[in-house]
C-alpha cells in the first residue's frame, strides 16, 4: 500500500533530478528552489521506505533502486498523460480532431480558405467538415458533435450560450437561367413575378428563411414547384428552367455560366450575415481559439 506522501509531483521532481543530475538544474527546469527539490527527494525516500541515493561529497549518486524507480516512474507519467488526453478527447476537449460545420454555399470560398489558414496556425489539426443547413448545424453544435459552425445569423441574434464572430454580409438576389430574358436586367421587382414558378431550399435552410421574407414583403405566396436540400441542386434546377430562386451573391462567380443573379428592387436590405459560432462554454478550447484568431485576421468573403 502506498504512503500518502508519495505523489505524482514528487515523481516529476525525481525524474527531473535524475535527468539533469544536479539539484540546481532540476530546480531551474521546474521553476523551484533547490531546497524544495532536495526536500521532495528526501520525502520520496521516506514514502518508499528505502534509500534512492547515496551521498558523495555534495553530490547525490543514484542507487540501483533509483534506476528501477526511474524506469517505472517514466511509464507512470506517460500513462497519466495519456489518460488525461483520452479523457479530454472523450469529452470533446483538447483533441487533435476539429469538427467544423458549414453551409453548403460556403465551400465555394470561405471554407477552403479557413481550413488552409487553420492548417498554417495549427498543423496537427485533423479537420472534419460537415455540410448542412443552419438548423441542423446548430443542433450538432449543441450536442457537441461540432466544435465550430459557419452559419447565417439573423441581425438581432444575441444569445449568451454562444460566441459569434461576424465574417461578412452577403446580398440576397434573384437567380434566373443564364439564357433568360431577365438575365440582362439590372434589377427586378419581385412583385412582377408573382405568376412565375420558383424552386427553394427546404425550410431548415437560412436561404429558405430569406426567400420567405422577400416573398412576404413582395406581398404574394410563390408557386413553389420543388424544394431541394442543397444549394447546388437548387442552382441546377434554376439553370434547367424549373423556376426562379432567391440565392446569396457568393454563388455567382462560380455558376455565372449557368445562372444570373439580379438585384431585387426595394429589397436590397435583405442580407445574409455569415458568422462563426461556437458554444460559450467551450470558447477556451485551444482549437476553437485558433479558429477565432484565424477568422479575426482574414476577410472570408
Coordinates of C-alpha atoms in Angstrom, one line a residue:
X1 CA 0.0 0.0 0.0
X2 CA 1.3 3.5 -0.9
X3 CA 2.2 6.0 1.7
X4 CA 0.2 9.2 1.4
X5 CA 3.5 11.2 1.0
X6 CA 4.1 9.5 -2.4
X7 CA 2.7 11.9 -5.1
X8 CA 2.9 12.5 -8.8
X9 CA 4.6 15.8 -8.2
X10 CA 7.4 14.2 -6.3
X11 CA 7.8 11.6 -9.1
X12 CA 8.1 14.5 -11.5
X13 CA 10.7 16.2 -9.4
X14 CA 12.6 12.9 -9.0
X15 CA 12.7 12.4 -12.8
X16 CA 13.8 15.9 -13.4
X17 CA 16.7 15.4 -10.9
X18 CA 17.7 12.1 -12.5
X19 CA 17.7 13.7 -15.9
X20 CA 19.7 16.8 -15.0
X21 CA 22.0 15.3 -12.4
X22 CA 22.0 18.3 -10.1
X23 CA 19.7 20.0 -7.7
X24 CA 20.2 23.4 -9.3
X25 CA 19.4 22.3 -12.8
X26 CA 16.3 20.4 -11.7
X27 CA 15.2 23.5 -9.8
X28 CA 15.7 25.6 -12.9
X29 CA 13.8 23.2 -15.1
X30 CA 10.8 23.1 -12.7
X31 CA 11.0 26.8 -11.6
X32 CA 11.5 25.7 -8.0
X33 CA 14.2 26.2 -5.3
X34 CA 17.0 23.7 -4.7
X35 CA 15.8 23.4 -1.1
X36 CA 12.3 22.3 -2.4
X37 CA 13.9 19.8 -4.8
X38 CA 16.0 18.3 -2.0
X39 CA 13.1 18.2 0.4
X40 CA 10.9 16.4 -2.2
X41 CA 13.5 13.7 -2.9
X42 CA 14.0 13.1 0.8
X43 CA 10.3 12.9 1.3
X44 CA 10.0 10.4 -1.6
X45 CA 12.6 8.1 0.1
X46 CA 10.6 8.3 3.3
X47 CA 7.4 7.4 1.4
X48 CA 9.0 4.5 -0.3
X49 CA 10.8 3.4 2.9
X50 CA 14.0 2.8 1.1
X51 CA 17.1 4.9 0.0
X52 CA 17.4 6.1 -3.6
X53 CA 20.7 7.9 -3.5
X54 CA 24.0 7.8 -1.6
X55 CA 25.9 11.0 -0.6
X56 CA 29.3 11.5 -2.2
X57 CA 30.6 14.9 -1.0
X58 CA 28.0 17.4 -2.2
X59 CA 26.6 15.0 -4.8
X60 CA 23.6 12.6 -4.7
X61 CA 24.5 9.4 -6.6
X62 CA 21.6 7.2 -7.8
X63 CA 21.4 3.7 -6.3
X64 CA 20.0 0.7 -8.3
X65 CA 16.7 1.4 -6.5
X66 CA 16.6 4.9 -8.1
X67 CA 17.2 3.4 -11.6
X68 CA 14.3 1.0 -11.1
X69 CA 12.0 3.8 -9.9
X70 CA 13.2 5.9 -12.9
X71 CA 12.1 3.3 -15.4
X72 CA 8.7 2.7 -13.7
X73 CA 8.0 6.4 -13.0
X74 CA 8.6 7.4 -16.6
X75 CA 5.9 4.8 -17.6
X76 CA 3.6 6.0 -14.9
X77 CA 3.9 9.7 -16.0
X78 CA 3.4 8.7 -19.7
X79 CA 0.3 6.6 -18.7
X80 CA -1.1 9.6 -16.7
X81 CA -0.6 12.0 -19.6
X82 CA -2.3 9.5 -22.0
X83 CA -5.2 9.1 -19.5
X84 CA -5.7 12.8 -19.3
X85 CA -5.6 13.3 -23.0
X86 CA -8.0 10.4 -23.6
X87 CA -10.4 11.7 -21.0
X88 CA -10.4 15.2 -22.6
X89 CA -10.8 13.8 -26.1
X90 CA -13.8 11.7 -24.9
X91 CA -15.3 15.0 -23.6
X92 CA -14.6 16.6 -27.0
X93 CA -11.9 18.9 -25.5
X94 CA -8.3 19.5 -26.5
X95 CA -8.2 16.8 -29.1
X96 CA -6.4 17.0 -32.4
X97 CA -9.8 16.3 -34.1
X98 CA -11.6 19.5 -35.1
X99 CA -15.1 19.2 -36.3
X100 CA -16.1 22.2 -38.5
X101 CA -19.7 22.6 -39.7
X102 CA -20.7 25.0 -42.6
X103 CA -23.4 25.8 -45.1
X104 CA -23.0 24.2 -48.5
X105 CA -22.6 27.6 -50.2
X106 CA -19.6 28.5 -48.0
X107 CA -17.5 25.7 -49.6
X108 CA -17.0 27.9 -52.7
X109 CA -14.6 30.2 -51.0
X110 CA -14.9 30.7 -47.2
X111 CA -14.4 27.1 -46.0
X112 CA -11.3 26.2 -48.1
X113 CA -9.6 29.5 -47.1
X114 CA -10.4 29.0 -43.4
X115 CA -9.2 25.4 -43.4
X116 CA -5.9 26.4 -45.1
X117 CA -5.4 29.2 -42.5
X118 CA -6.1 26.8 -39.6
X119 CA -3.6 24.3 -41.0
X120 CA -0.9 27.0 -41.1
X121 CA -1.8 28.0 -37.5
X122 CA -2.1 24.5 -36.1
X123 CA -0.7 21.9 -38.4
X124 CA -1.6 18.9 -36.2
X125 CA -5.4 19.5 -36.5
X126 CA -7.3 16.8 -38.2
X127 CA -10.2 18.8 -39.6
X128 CA -13.5 17.0 -40.3
X129 CA -16.0 19.0 -42.4
X130 CA -19.8 18.7 -42.1
X131 CA -22.1 20.5 -44.6
X132 CA -25.7 21.0 -43.7
X133 CA -28.5 23.5 -43.0
X134 CA -28.5 26.3 -40.4
X135 CA -30.8 24.4 -38.0
X136 CA -29.0 21.0 -38.3
X137 CA -25.6 22.6 -37.8
X138 CA -26.9 24.4 -34.6
X139 CA -28.3 21.1 -33.3
X140 CA -25.0 19.3 -33.9
X141 CA -23.1 22.2 -32.2
X142 CA -25.3 21.9 -29.1
X143 CA -24.9 18.1 -29.0
X144 CA -21.0 18.6 -29.1
X145 CA -20.8 16.9 -32.4
X146 CA -19.3 20.0 -33.9
X147 CA -16.7 22.4 -32.5
X148 CA -17.4 25.4 -34.7
X149 CA -20.1 26.2 -37.3
X150 CA -20.2 28.8 -40.1
X151 CA -23.9 29.8 -40.5
X152 CA -26.2 32.7 -41.4
X153 CA -27.5 34.6 -38.3
X154 CA -30.4 37.0 -38.1
X155 CA -29.3 40.5 -37.5
X156 CA -30.7 40.7 -34.0
X157 CA -29.1 37.4 -32.9
X158 CA -27.9 37.7 -29.3
X159 CA -27.7 34.5 -27.2
X160 CA -25.3 34.2 -24.2
X161 CA -25.0 30.5 -24.8
X162 CA -22.9 31.2 -27.9
X163 CA -19.9 33.2 -29.0
X164 CA -20.5 34.6 -32.5
X165 CA -18.0 36.3 -34.8
X166 CA -19.3 38.1 -37.9
X167 CA -17.4 37.2 -41.1
X168 CA -19.2 39.0 -43.8
X169 CA -22.6 40.2 -45.0
X170 CA -24.0 38.9 -48.3
X171 CA -26.7 40.2 -50.7
X172 CA -29.7 38.2 -51.4
X173 CA -30.7 38.2 -55.1
X174 CA -33.0 36.7 -57.7
X175 CA -31.5 33.8 -59.6
X176 CA -32.6 33.2 -63.2
X177 CA -31.3 30.9 -66.0
X178 CA -28.3 32.4 -67.9
X179 CA -30.4 32.4 -71.1
X180 CA -33.5 34.0 -69.5
X181 CA -34.9 37.3 -70.8
X182 CA -34.4 38.7 -67.4
X183 CA -30.6 37.9 -67.4
X184 CA -29.7 41.3 -68.7
X185 CA -31.8 43.3 -66.3
X186 CA -30.1 45.5 -63.7
X187 CA -32.8 44.8 -61.1
X188 CA -36.3 43.4 -60.9
X189 CA -39.4 44.0 -58.9
X190 CA -40.2 40.7 -57.3
X191 CA -43.9 41.6 -57.3
X192 CA -43.9 41.3 -61.1
X193 CA -43.0 37.6 -60.9
X194 CA -46.0 36.5 -58.7
X195 CA -47.3 34.3 -61.5
X196 CA -43.9 32.6 -62.2
X197 CA -42.7 29.3 -60.7
X198 CA -40.0 29.1 -58.1
X199 CA -37.7 26.5 -56.6
X200 CA -36.5 26.8 -53.0
X201 CA -34.4 25.0 -50.3
X202 CA -36.2 23.2 -47.6
X203 CA -37.3 25.2 -44.5
X204 CA -34.3 24.5 -42.2
X205 CA -32.0 26.5 -44.5
X206 CA -31.2 30.2 -44.0
X207 CA -31.8 30.9 -47.7
X208 CA -35.3 29.5 -47.4
X209 CA -35.9 31.9 -44.5
X210 CA -34.6 34.8 -46.6
X211 CA -36.8 33.7 -49.5
X212 CA -39.9 33.8 -47.4
X213 CA -39.1 37.2 -46.1
X214 CA -38.6 38.5 -49.7
X215 CA -41.9 37.0 -50.9
X216 CA -43.7 38.3 -47.8
X217 CA -42.5 41.8 -48.4
X218 CA -43.4 41.5 -52.1
X219 CA -46.9 40.6 -51.0
X220 CA -47.5 37.2 -52.5
X221 CA -47.2 33.5 -51.9
X222 CA -44.9 31.9 -54.6
X223 CA -45.8 29.0 -56.7
X224 CA -43.0 26.6 -55.5
X225 CA -42.7 23.6 -57.8
X226 CA -39.8 22.0 -56.0
X227 CA -37.8 22.1 -52.7
X228 CA -34.3 20.7 -52.5
X229 CA -31.8 20.0 -49.7
X230 CA -28.7 21.7 -51.0
X231 CA -27.9 24.9 -52.8
X232 CA -26.0 23.2 -55.7
X233 CA -29.2 21.2 -56.7
X234 CA -31.2 24.4 -56.4
X235 CA -28.8 26.1 -58.9
X236 CA -29.2 23.2 -61.3
X237 CA -33.0 23.4 -61.1
X238 CA -32.8 27.1 -61.9
X239 CA -30.4 26.6 -64.8
X240 CA -32.7 23.9 -66.2
X241 CA -35.6 26.3 -66.2
X242 CA -37.6 24.7 -63.5
X243 CA -38.2 28.1 -61.9
X244 CA -36.6 31.2 -60.3
X245 CA -34.9 31.2 -56.9
X246 CA -33.6 33.5 -54.2
X247 CA -29.9 33.0 -53.7
X248 CA -26.9 34.7 -52.0
X249 CA -24.4 36.6 -54.2
X250 CA -21.5 34.4 -53.2
X251 CA -22.5 31.7 -55.6
X252 CA -22.4 34.0 -58.6
X253 CA -18.8 33.8 -59.6
X254 CA -18.7 30.0 -59.7
X255 CA -22.0 29.5 -61.5
X256 CA -22.3 32.6 -63.8
X257 CA -22.4 30.4 -66.9
X258 CA -25.5 28.6 -65.5
X259 CA -27.4 31.4 -63.8
X260 CA -27.6 35.1 -63.5
X261 CA -28.2 37.0 -60.2
X262 CA -30.3 40.1 -60.3
X263 CA -30.9 42.8 -57.6
X264 CA -34.3 42.8 -56.0
X265 CA -35.7 46.3 -56.3
X266 CA -36.7 47.6 -52.9
X267 CA -35.4 44.5 -51.1
X268 CA -31.7 45.4 -51.0
X269 CA -31.7 45.4 -47.2
X270 CA -32.3 41.7 -47.1
X271 CA -28.9 40.2 -46.4
X272 CA -27.3 37.0 -45.0
X273 CA -25.0 37.7 -42.1
X274 CA -22.4 34.9 -42.1
X275 CA -20.8 34.3 -38.8
X276 CA -18.5 31.8 -37.0
X277 CA -20.3 30.4 -33.9
X278 CA -19.2 28.2 -31.0
X279 CA -20.6 27.3 -27.6
X280 CA -19.6 30.0 -25.0
X281 CA -18.8 27.1 -22.6
X282 CA -16.0 25.9 -25.0
X283 CA -14.5 29.2 -26.0
X284 CA -11.2 28.5 -24.3
X285 CA -10.6 25.2 -26.1
X286 CA -7.2 25.8 -27.9
X287 CA -8.6 24.5 -31.2
X288 CA -11.5 26.9 -31.1
X289 CA -9.3 29.8 -30.0
X290 CA -7.2 29.1 -33.2
X291 CA -10.3 29.3 -35.3
X292 CA -11.4 32.5 -33.7
X293 CA -8.0 34.0 -34.3
X294 CA -8.0 32.9 -37.9
X295 CA -11.5 34.4 -38.5
X296 CA -10.5 37.7 -37.0
X297 CA -7.4 38.2 -39.1
X298 CA -8.8 37.4 -42.6
X299 CA -11.5 38.5 -44.9
X300 CA -13.5 35.4 -45.8
X301 CA -16.0 36.8 -48.3

